[in-house]
Every structure is written in structure tokens, then in C-alpha cells.
mmCIF file of C-alpha atoms in Angstrom:
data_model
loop_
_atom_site.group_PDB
_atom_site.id
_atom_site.type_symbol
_atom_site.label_atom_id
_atom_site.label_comp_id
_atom_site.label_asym_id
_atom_site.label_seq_id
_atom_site.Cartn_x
_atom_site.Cartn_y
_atom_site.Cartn_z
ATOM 1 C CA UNK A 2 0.000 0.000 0.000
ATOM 2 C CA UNK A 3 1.159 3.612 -1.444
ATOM 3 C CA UNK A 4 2.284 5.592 2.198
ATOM 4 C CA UNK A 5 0.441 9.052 2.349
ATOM 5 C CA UNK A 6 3.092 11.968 1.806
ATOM 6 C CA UNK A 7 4.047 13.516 4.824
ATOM 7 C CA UNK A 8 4.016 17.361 4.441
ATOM 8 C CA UNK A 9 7.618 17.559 3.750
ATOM 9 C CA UNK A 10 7.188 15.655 0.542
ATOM 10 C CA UNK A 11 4.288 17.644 0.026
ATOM 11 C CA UNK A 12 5.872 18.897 -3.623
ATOM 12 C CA UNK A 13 7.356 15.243 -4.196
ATOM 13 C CA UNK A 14 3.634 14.098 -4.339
ATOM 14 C CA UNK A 15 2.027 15.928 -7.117
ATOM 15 C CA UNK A 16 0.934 19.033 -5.797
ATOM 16 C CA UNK A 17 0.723 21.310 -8.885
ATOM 17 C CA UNK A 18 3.466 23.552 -9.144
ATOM 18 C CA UNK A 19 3.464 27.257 -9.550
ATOM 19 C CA UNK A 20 5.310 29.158 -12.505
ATOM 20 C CA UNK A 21 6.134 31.645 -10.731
ATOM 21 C CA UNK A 22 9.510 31.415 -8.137
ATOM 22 C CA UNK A 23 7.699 33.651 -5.777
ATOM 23 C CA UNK A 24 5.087 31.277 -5.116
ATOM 24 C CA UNK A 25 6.836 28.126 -5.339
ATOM 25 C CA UNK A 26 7.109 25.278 -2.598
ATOM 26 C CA UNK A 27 10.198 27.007 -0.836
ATOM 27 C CA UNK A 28 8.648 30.663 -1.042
ATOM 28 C CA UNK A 29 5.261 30.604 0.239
ATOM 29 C CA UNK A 30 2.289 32.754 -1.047
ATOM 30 C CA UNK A 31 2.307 34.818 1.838
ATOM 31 C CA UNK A 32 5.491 36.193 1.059
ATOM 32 C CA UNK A 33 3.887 37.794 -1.783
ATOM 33 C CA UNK A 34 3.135 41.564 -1.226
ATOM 34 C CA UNK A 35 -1.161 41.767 -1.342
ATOM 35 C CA UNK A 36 -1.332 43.566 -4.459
ATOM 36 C CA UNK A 37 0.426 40.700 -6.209
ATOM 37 C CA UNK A 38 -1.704 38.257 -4.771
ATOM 38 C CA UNK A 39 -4.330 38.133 -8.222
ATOM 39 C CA UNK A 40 -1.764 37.975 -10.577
ATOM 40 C CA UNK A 41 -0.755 34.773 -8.786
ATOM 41 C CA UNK A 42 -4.013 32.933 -8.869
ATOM 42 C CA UNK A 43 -4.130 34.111 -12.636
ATOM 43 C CA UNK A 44 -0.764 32.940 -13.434
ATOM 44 C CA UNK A 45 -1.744 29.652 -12.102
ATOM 45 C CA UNK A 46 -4.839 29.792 -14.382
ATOM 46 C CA UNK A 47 -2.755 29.969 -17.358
ATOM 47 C CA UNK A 48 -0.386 27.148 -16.014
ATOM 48 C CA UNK A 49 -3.746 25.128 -15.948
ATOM 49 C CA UNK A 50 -4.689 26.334 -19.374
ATOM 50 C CA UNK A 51 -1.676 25.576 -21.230
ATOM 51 C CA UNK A 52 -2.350 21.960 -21.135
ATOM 52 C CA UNK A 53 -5.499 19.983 -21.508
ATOM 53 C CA UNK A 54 -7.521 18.564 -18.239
ATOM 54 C CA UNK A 55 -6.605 15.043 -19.078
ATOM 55 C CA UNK A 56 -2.665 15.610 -19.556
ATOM 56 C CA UNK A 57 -2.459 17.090 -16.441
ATOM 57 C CA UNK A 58 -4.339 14.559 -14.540
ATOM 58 C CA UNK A 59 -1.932 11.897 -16.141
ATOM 59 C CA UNK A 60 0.737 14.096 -15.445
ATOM 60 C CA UNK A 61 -0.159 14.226 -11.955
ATOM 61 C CA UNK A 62 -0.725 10.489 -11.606
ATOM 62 C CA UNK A 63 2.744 9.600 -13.047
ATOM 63 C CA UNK A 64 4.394 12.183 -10.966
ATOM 64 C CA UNK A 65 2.985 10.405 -7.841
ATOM 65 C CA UNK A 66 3.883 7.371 -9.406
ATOM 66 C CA UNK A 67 7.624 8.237 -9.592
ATOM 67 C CA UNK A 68 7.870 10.230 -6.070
ATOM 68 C CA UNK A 69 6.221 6.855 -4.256
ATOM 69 C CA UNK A 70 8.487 4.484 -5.901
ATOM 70 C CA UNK A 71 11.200 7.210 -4.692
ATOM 71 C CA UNK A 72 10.279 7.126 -1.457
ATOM 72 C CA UNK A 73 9.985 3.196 -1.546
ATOM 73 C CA UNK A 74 14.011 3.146 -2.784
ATOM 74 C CA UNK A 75 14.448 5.459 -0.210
ATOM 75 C CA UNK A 76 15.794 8.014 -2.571
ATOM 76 C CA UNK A 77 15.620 11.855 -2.916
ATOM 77 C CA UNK A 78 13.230 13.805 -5.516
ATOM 78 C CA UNK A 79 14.612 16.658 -5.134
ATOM 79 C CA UNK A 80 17.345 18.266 -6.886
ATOM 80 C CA UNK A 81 16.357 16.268 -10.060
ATOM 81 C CA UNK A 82 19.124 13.554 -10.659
ATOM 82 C CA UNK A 83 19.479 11.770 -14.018
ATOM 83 C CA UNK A 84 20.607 8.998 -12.300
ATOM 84 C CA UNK A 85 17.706 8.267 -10.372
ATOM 85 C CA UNK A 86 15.396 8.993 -13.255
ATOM 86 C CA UNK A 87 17.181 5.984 -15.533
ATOM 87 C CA UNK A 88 17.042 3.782 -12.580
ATOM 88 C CA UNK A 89 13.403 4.480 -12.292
ATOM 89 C CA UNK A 90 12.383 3.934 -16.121
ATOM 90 C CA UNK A 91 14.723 1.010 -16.348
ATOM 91 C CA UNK A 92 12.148 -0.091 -13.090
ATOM 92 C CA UNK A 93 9.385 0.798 -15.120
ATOM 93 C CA UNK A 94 10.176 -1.225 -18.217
ATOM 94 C CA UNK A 95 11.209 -4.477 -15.904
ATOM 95 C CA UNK A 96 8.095 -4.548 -13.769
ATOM 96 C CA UNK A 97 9.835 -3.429 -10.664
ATOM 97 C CA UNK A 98 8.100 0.013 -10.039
ATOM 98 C CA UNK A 99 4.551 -1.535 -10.394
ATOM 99 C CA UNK A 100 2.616 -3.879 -7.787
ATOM 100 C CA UNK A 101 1.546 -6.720 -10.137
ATOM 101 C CA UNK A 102 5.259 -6.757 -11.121
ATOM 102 C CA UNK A 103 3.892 -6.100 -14.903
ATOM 103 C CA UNK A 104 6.229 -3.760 -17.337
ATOM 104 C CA UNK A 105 4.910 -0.852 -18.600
ATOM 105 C CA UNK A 106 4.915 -0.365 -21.795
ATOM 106 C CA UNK A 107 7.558 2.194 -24.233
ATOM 107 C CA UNK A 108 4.885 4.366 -24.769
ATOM 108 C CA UNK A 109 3.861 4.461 -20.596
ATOM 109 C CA UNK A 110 7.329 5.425 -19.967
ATOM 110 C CA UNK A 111 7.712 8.028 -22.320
ATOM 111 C CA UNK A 112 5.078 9.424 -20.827
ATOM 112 C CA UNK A 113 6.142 9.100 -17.369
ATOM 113 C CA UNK A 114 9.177 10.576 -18.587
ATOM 114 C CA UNK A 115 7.599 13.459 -19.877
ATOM 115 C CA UNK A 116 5.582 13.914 -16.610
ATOM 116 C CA UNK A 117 9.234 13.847 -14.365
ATOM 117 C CA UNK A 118 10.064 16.721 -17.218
ATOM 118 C CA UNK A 119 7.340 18.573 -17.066
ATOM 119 C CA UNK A 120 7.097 18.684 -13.249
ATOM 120 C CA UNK A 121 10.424 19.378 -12.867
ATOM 121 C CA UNK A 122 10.406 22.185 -14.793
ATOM 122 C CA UNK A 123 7.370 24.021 -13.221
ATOM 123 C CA UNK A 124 9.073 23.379 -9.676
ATOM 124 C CA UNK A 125 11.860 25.823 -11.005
ATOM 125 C CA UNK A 126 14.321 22.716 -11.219
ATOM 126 C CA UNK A 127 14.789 21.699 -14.764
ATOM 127 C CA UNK A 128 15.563 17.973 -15.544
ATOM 128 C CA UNK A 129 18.352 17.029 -18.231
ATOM 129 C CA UNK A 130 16.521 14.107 -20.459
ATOM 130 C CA UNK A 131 19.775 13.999 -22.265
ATOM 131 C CA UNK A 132 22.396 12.737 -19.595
ATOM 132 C CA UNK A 133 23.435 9.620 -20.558
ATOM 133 C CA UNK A 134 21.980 8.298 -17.845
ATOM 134 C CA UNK A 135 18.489 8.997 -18.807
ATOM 135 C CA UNK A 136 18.449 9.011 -22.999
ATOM 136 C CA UNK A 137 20.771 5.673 -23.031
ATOM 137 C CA UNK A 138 18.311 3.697 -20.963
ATOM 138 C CA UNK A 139 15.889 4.694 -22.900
ATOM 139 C CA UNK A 140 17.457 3.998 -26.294
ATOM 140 C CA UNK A 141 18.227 0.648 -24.603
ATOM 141 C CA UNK A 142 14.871 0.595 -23.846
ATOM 142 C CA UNK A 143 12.929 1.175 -26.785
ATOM 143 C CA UNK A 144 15.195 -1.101 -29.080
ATOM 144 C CA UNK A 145 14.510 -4.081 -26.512
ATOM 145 C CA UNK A 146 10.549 -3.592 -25.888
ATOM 146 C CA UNK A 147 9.221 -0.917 -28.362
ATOM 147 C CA UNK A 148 6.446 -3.080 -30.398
ATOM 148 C CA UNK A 149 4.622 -1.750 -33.421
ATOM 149 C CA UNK A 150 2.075 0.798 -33.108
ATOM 150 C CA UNK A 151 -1.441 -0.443 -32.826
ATOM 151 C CA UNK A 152 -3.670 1.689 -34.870
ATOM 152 C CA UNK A 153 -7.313 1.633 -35.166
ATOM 153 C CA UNK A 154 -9.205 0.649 -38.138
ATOM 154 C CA UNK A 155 -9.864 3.117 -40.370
ATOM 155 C CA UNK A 156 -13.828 3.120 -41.024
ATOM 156 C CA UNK A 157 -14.177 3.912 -45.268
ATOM 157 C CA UNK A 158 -17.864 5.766 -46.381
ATOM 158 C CA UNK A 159 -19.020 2.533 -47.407
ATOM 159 C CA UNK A 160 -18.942 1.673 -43.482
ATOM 160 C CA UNK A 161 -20.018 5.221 -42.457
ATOM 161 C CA UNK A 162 -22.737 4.698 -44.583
ATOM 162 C CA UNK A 163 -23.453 1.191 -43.110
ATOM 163 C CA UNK A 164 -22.940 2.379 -39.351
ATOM 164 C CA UNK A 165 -25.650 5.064 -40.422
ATOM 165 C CA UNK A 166 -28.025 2.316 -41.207
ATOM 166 C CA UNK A 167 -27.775 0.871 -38.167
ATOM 167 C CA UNK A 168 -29.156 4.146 -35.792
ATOM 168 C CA UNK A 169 -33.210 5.340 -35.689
ATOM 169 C CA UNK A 170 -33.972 8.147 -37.257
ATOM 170 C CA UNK A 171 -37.074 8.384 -35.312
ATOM 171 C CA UNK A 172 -35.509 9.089 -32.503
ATOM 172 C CA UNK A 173 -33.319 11.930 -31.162
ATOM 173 C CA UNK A 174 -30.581 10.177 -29.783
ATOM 174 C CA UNK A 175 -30.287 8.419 -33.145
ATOM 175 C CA UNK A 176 -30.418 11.974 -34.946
ATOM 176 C CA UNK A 177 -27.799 12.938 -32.492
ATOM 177 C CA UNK A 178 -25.486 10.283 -33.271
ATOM 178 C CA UNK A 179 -25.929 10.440 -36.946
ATOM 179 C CA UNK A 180 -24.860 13.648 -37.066
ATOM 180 C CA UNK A 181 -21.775 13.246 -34.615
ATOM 181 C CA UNK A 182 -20.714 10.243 -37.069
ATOM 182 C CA UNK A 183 -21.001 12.805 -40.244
ATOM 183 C CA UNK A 184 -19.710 15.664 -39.169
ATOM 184 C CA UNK A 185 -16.663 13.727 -37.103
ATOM 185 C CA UNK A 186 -15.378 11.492 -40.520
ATOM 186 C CA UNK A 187 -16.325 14.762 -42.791
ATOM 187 C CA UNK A 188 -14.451 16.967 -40.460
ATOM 188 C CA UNK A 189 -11.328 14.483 -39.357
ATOM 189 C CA UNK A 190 -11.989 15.645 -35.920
ATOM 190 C CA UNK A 191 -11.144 14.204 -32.280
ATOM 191 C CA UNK A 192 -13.571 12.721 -30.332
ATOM 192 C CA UNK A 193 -12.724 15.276 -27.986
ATOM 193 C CA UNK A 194 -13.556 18.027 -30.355
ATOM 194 C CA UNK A 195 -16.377 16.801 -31.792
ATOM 195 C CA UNK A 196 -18.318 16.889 -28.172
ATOM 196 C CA UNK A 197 -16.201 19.919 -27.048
ATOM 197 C CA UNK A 198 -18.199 22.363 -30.112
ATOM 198 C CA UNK A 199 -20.846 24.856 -28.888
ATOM 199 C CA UNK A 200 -23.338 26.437 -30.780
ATOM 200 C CA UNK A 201 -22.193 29.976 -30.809
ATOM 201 C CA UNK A 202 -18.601 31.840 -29.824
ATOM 202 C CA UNK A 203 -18.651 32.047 -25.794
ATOM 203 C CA UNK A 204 -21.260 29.858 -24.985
ATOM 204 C CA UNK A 205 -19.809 27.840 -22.465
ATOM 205 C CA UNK A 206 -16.519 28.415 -20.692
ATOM 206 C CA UNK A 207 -15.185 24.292 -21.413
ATOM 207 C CA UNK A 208 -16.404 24.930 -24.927
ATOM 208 C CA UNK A 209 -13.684 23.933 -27.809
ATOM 209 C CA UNK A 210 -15.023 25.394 -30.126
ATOM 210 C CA UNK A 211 -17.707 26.640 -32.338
ATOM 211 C CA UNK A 212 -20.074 25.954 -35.619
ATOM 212 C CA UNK A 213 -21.484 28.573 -38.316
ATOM 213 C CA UNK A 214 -23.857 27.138 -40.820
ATOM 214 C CA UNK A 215 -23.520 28.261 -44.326
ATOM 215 C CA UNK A 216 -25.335 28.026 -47.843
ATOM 216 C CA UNK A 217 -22.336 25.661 -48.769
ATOM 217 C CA UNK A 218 -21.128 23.528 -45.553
ATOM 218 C CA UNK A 219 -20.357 24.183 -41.641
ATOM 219 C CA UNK A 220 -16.780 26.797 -40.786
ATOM 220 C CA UNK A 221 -15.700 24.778 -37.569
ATOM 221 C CA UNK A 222 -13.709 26.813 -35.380
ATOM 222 C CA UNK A 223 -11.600 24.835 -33.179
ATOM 223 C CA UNK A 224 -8.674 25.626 -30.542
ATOM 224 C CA UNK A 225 -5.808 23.499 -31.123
ATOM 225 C CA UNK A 226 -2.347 22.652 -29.510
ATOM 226 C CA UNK A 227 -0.985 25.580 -31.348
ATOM 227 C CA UNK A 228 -3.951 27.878 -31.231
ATOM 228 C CA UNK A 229 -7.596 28.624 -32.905
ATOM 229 C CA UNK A 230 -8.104 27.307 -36.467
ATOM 230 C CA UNK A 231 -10.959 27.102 -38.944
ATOM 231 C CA UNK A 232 -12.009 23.681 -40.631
ATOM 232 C CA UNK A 233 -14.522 23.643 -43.761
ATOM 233 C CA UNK A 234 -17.270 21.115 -43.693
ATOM 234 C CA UNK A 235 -18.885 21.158 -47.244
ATOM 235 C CA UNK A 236 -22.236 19.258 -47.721
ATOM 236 C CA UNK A 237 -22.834 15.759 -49.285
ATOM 237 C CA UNK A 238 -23.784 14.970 -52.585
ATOM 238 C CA UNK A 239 -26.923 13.060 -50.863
ATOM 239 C CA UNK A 240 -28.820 14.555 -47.991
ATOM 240 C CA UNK A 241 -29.009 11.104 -46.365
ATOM 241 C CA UNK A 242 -25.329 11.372 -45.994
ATOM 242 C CA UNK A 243 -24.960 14.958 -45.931
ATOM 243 C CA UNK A 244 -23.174 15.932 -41.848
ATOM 244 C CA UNK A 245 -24.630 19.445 -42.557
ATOM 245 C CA UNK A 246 -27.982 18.375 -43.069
ATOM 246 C CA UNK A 247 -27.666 15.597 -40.275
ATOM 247 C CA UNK A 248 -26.382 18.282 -37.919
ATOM 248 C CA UNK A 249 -29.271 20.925 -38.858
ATOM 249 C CA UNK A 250 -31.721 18.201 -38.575
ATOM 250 C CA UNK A 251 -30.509 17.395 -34.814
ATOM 251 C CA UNK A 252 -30.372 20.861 -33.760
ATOM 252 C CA UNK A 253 -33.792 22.026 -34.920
ATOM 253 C CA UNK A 254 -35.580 18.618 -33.298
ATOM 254 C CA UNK A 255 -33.411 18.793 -30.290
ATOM 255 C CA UNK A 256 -33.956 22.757 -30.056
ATOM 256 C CA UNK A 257 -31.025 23.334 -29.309
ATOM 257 C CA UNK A 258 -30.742 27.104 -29.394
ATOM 258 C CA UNK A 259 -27.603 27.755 -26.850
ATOM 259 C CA UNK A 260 -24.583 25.968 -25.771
ATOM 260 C CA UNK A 261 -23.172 22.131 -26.236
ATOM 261 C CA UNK A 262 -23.537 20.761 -30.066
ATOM 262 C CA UNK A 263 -24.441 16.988 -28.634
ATOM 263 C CA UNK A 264 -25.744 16.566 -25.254
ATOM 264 C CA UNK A 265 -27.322 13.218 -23.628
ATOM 265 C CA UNK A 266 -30.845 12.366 -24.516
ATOM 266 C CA UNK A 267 -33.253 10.644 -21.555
ATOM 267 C CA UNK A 268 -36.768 9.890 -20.907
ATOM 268 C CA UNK A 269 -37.142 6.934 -23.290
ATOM 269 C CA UNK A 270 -35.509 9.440 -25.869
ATOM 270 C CA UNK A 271 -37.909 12.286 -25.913
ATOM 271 C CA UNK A 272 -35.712 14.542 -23.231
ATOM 272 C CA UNK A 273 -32.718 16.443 -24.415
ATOM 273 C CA UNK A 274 -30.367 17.244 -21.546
ATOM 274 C CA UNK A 275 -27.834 20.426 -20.500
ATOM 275 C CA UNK A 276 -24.488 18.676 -20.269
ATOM 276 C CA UNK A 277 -22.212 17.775 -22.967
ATOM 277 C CA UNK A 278 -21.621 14.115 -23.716
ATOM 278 C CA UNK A 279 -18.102 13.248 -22.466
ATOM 279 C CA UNK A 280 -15.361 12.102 -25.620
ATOM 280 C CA UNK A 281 -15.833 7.991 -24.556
ATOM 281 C CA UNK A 282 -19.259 7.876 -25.616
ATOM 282 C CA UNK A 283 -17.838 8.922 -28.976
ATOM 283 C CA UNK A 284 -15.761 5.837 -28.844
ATOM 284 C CA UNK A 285 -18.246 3.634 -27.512
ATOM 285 C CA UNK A 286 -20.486 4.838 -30.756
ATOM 286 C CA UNK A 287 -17.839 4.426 -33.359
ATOM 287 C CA UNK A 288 -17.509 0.640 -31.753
ATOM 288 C CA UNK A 289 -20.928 0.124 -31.338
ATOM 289 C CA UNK A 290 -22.178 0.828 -35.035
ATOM 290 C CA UNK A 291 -18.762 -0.574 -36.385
ATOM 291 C CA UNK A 292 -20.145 -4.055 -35.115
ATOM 292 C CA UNK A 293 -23.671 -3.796 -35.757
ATOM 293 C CA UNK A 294 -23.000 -2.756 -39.694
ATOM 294 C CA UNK A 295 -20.436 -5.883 -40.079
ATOM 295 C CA UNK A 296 -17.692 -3.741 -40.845
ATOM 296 C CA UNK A 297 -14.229 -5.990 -40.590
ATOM 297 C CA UNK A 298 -16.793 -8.998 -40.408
ATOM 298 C CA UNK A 299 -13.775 -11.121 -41.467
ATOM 299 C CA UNK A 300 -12.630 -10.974 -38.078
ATOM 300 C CA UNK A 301 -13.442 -12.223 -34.923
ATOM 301 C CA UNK A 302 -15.563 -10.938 -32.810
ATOM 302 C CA UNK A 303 -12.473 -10.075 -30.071
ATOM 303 C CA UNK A 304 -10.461 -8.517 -32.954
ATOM 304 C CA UNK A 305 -13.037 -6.173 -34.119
ATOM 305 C CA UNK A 306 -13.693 -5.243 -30.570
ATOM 306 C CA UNK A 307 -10.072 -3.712 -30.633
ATOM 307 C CA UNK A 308 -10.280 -2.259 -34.082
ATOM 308 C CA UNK A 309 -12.839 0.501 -33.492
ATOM 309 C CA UNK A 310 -12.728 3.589 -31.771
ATOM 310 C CA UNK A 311 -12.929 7.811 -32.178
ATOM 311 C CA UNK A 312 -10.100 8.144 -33.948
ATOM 312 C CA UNK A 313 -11.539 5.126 -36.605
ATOM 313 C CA UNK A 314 -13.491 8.279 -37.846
ATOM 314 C CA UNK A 315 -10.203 10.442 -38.393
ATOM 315 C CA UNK A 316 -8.549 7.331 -40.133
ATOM 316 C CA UNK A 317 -11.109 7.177 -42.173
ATOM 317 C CA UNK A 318 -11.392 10.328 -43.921
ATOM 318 C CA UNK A 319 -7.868 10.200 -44.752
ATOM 319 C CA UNK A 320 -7.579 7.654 -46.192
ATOM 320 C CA UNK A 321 -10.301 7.833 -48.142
ATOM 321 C CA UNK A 322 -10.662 11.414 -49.664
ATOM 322 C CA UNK A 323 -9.087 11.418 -53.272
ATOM 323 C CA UNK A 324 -7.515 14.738 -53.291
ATOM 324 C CA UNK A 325 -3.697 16.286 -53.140
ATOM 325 C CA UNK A 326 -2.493 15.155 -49.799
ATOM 326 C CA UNK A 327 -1.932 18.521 -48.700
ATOM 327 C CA UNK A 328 -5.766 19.303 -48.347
ATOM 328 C CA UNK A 329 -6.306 16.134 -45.930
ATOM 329 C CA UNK A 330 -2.928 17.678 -43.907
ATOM 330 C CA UNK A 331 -4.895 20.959 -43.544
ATOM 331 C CA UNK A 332 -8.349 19.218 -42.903
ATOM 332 C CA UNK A 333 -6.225 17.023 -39.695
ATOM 333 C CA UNK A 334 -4.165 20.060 -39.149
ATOM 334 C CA UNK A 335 -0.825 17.945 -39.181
ATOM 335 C CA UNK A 336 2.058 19.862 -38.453
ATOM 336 C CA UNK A 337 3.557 17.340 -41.113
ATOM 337 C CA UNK A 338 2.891 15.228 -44.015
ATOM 338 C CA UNK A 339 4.740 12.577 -42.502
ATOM 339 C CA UNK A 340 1.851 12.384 -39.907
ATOM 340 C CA UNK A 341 -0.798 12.172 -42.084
ATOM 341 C CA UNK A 342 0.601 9.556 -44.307
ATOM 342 C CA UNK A 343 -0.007 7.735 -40.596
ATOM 343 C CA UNK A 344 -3.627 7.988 -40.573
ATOM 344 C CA UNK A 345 -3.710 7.093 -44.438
ATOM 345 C CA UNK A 346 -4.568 3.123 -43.879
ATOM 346 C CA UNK A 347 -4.718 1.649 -46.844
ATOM 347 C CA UNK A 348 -4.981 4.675 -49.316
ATOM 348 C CA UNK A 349 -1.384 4.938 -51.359
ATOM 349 C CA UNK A 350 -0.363 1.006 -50.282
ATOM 350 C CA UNK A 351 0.546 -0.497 -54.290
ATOM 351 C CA UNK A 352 -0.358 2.660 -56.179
ATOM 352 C CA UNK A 353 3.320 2.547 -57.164
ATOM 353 C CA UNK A 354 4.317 -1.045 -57.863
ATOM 354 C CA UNK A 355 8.274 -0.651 -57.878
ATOM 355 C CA UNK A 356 8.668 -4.288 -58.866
ATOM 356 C CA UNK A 357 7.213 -3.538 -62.313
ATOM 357 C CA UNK A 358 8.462 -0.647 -62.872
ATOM 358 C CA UNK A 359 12.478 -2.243 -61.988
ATOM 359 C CA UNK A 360 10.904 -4.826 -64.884
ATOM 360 C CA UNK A 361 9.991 -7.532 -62.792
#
């Protein structure tokens, strides 16, 4: 059992740190002067802000992580040691810093490794991730255990179109989720951004963004890792299929006038709800219709299971739209082309057969 942190070790255990040195762990608040005392709680608003909820809350966990197993070795967190750091992920990747004794995987302690970086930093105390002692191991590391990516299955139209088939459009919660299918494959978007749009600019305050509905498609406008950006929805050549017509269809029955795009739906489906959905039951959608329509029905029933998820939507729209691969870069806003050749499944595999053309 994981000892409680004493108050001492208050900072080792994942307290959030503050950017500012003046409010740090060894110089209390108080020793601001009063008029200084907002900009504080502000400047730890924008600490919050410059990451998303869920990488801090990992961040967090894996910090705790690494200061118990510290305190377990009976080692120091503090001043950051390389050292201790390659002796921890060299733990990690042998099963020795967990309780069931099970390795964590590359990708876990990159993470980790990320979190002792990121931590460190904000405490004022800056880690070196390239001491031998730390990039090494890793290397070592990576080459021994790294395994292929695992990607999710990329789900074409002809299975958006089948998943469609598989929802009632008599009822809301199947006009909800036929539009949130359309407008997440048209769009390329995260699950997280498809439930994070409002209706309108400033709607909510844990909006992502916002929709404006056109004559010729939807302008999604969307804050990103590096900022706010604009994504064009056009509409469908076929209303059944169109995301703009799905989407108007759900807000006008829904009347939804103000706030979240796609909300939960209750009493026996008639009741449209306040809250946003959360990005899982995105997932569990993208699964859920993936089975029902048959897609991947060559597999078994375990496999396809694993195939599906949010991000199947994504896939799916690169690897599928037949334009200059430059457009579907924009569309994902990829920093590189290298990254959205990743997310294009099955699209350029044998268009250039080298065998033939070396006269084979």
C-alpha cells in the first residue's frame, strides 16, 4: 500500500506547481506583497490552461507514481538527478516500479518521462533528459521492448454509410449520433472536439469550439495545440449522408438554441439534456455501429472489438478522400505530411508497384 506523503514531501507528491519562483514550494504565497496576490491565482490559471484537463491529470498520476516508488528506494526527488530517473524507467520497463510486477509499456514510460520533465520544470528545477543516464536507458529501452504501433481501423464511407443504417432516425438520440458520425469522418476531428463544439462563440466556458452554418457547408472553429483554427465542412452529394444536413436536422428537433452541439438524450428518448456528452461515448459509438453494420466482419468478434474507436473516424477520412495530400494535412491540421501519411490506412499502399516498374 502507497504511504500518504508527509508534508515535507508535500511537492514530491504531485501538488501542482506554480510558474512563478515567488510562489513556489520554498517561497510561500504569503510572502507575496497583497497587491500581487491576483496575478498569482491568474498565473496559475494559465499554467492550468496551457495543457489539456486530461494531460495534467496523467501528469499528476505519473508524478505520484515516480515520487512513491522514490520514497519506496528510499531516494531523494529533489534536486532532479538523471541517475535516479534511468534507474526508475529502467524499473518501469522491468516490472519493478509496479505492484503486479507487470512492465509498462515504451509508450507508458515516455510518458512518465515526460511527466518527471514537465514537473520538474514548473518546480523551477529543470531535468536534463539527455544525460546519458536517462536518454541511453531509454534507447536501450525502446530497441529491446518498443512493439509496433497499434492503430485503429480506419472506417471507409461505405462503413459510415453502413454504421448510419444501423441508428433510428425516429428518434433523437439516433439523430444525435448520426450527425456526430457525419460531421466527425467529414471533419477528421477528435472525439474530444467533436463533443467539445458549442453552438455559438462564448457559450460555455469548457467549450472547444464553435459551428457557423452556411449556404455551402459548416466553418468549424476549433482551438488546437498551437492555437484557434478554422475547418470547412462542405455538404454531401446526398442529404441522407450529408453531416450538414444531419447536424441541422438534430439541432432544430433537439432545439437546441444555446450551448453544447451533442448533449445526452433521456426519458425513453424524448428529453434532451444540459451537459455535454463526455469524448468515450464517442468511442463507444464508433464501436458500437462498427459491429452492428459488419464492418471488418472477417474478423473475430475479439479482434473487431479492438479495431474501433474515435479516432476510426479520423482514419477514415484520410484515407479515403481522393484529393492532393496537402488538403487532408490541412483538414487534420498535421504539423507534417509525414503524420498524415499515418492515418492514411490503406490509401497509397501499391499505387506505385516498384517491382514492375524495376521490370519484374
Amino acid at each position: 500500500m502507497t504511504e500518504e506523503p508527509s508534508g515535507e514531501d508535500s511537492r514530491a507528491a504531485g501538488d501542482a506547481p506554480s510558474p512563478l519562483p515567488a510562489v513556489s514550494d520554498q517561497s510561500p504565497a504569503s510572502s507575496l506583497p497583497a497587491h500581487l496576490g491576483k496575478l498569482a491565482d491568474r498565473a496559475r490559471e494559465y499554467v492550468d490552461a496551457a495543457s489539456s484537463a486530461n494531460t495534467r491529470k496523467a501528469y499528476g498520476s505519473d508524478w505520484r507514481h515516480f515520487s512513491g516508488w522514490c520514497r519506496r528506494q528510499g531516494l531523494e526527488v529533489f534536486p532532479p538527478s538523471p541517475q535516479v530517473v534511468g534507474l526508475y524507467i529502467t524499473a518501469c520497463a522491468s516490472g519493478a516500479a509496479t505492484t503486479d510486477r507487470k512492465p509498462n509499456a515504451v509508450s507508458t514510460i515516455e510518458r512518465r518521462l515526460s511527466a518527471l520533465t514537465w514537473n520538474y520544470t514548473q518546480h523551477g528545477t529543470p531535468l536534463d533528459r539527455s544525460d546519458r543516464h536517462i536518454a541511453t536507458v531509454l534507447a536501450g529501452i525502446r530497441n529491446t521492448h518498443a512493439a509496433p504501433p497499434r492503430q485503429k481501423e480506419a472506417v471507409l464511407p461505405e462503413n459510415v454509410i453502413a454504421m448510419l443504417e444501423t441508428l433510428d432516425r425516429a428518434t433523437l438520440r439516433g439523430l444525435r449520433d448520426r450527425a456526430m458520425l457525419l460531421l466527425g469522418f467529414a471533419g477528421g476531428l477528435r472525439r474530444s472536439e467533436i463533443v467539445g463544439l458549442d453552438l455559438h462563440r462564448d457559450d460555455t466556458e469548457d467549450g472547444r469550439g464553435w459551428i457557423e452554418i452556411l449556404d455551402k457547408g459548416v466553418v468549424v472553429t476549433l482551438r488546437g495545440k498551437n492555437g484557434w483554427g478554422e475547418i470547412e465542412i462542405g455538404r454531401g452529394s446526398s442529404d441522407a449522408t450529408c453531416p450538414v444536413v444531419a447536424l441541422q436536422t438534430w439541432l432544430r428537433l433537439a432545439k437546441i438554441g444555446h450551448g453544447p452541439l451533442f448533449r445526452r438524450v433521456t426519458g425513453q428518448g424524448k428529453d434532451v439534456g444540459s451537459d455535454r456528452l463526455t469524448d468515450k461515448q464517442v468511442a463507444r459509438l464508433v464501436k458500437r455501429t462498427a459491429l452492428a453494420a459488419g464492418v471488418r466482419a472477417d474478423l473475430t468478434e475479439g479482434e473487431r472489438e479492438q479495431k474501433f474507436a474515435g479516432h476510426s473516424l479520423r482514419a477514415g477520412l484520410a484515407s479515403s478522400a481522393e484529393v492532393d495530400e496537402r488538403y487532408v494535412q490541412k483538414q487534420l491540421r498535421h504539423a507534417s505530411a509525414e503524420m498524415t501519411r499515418r492515418y492514411q490506412r490503406r490509401r497509397d499502399r501499391f499505387r506505385v508497384n516498384l517491382t514492375k516498374a524495376a521490370g519484374l
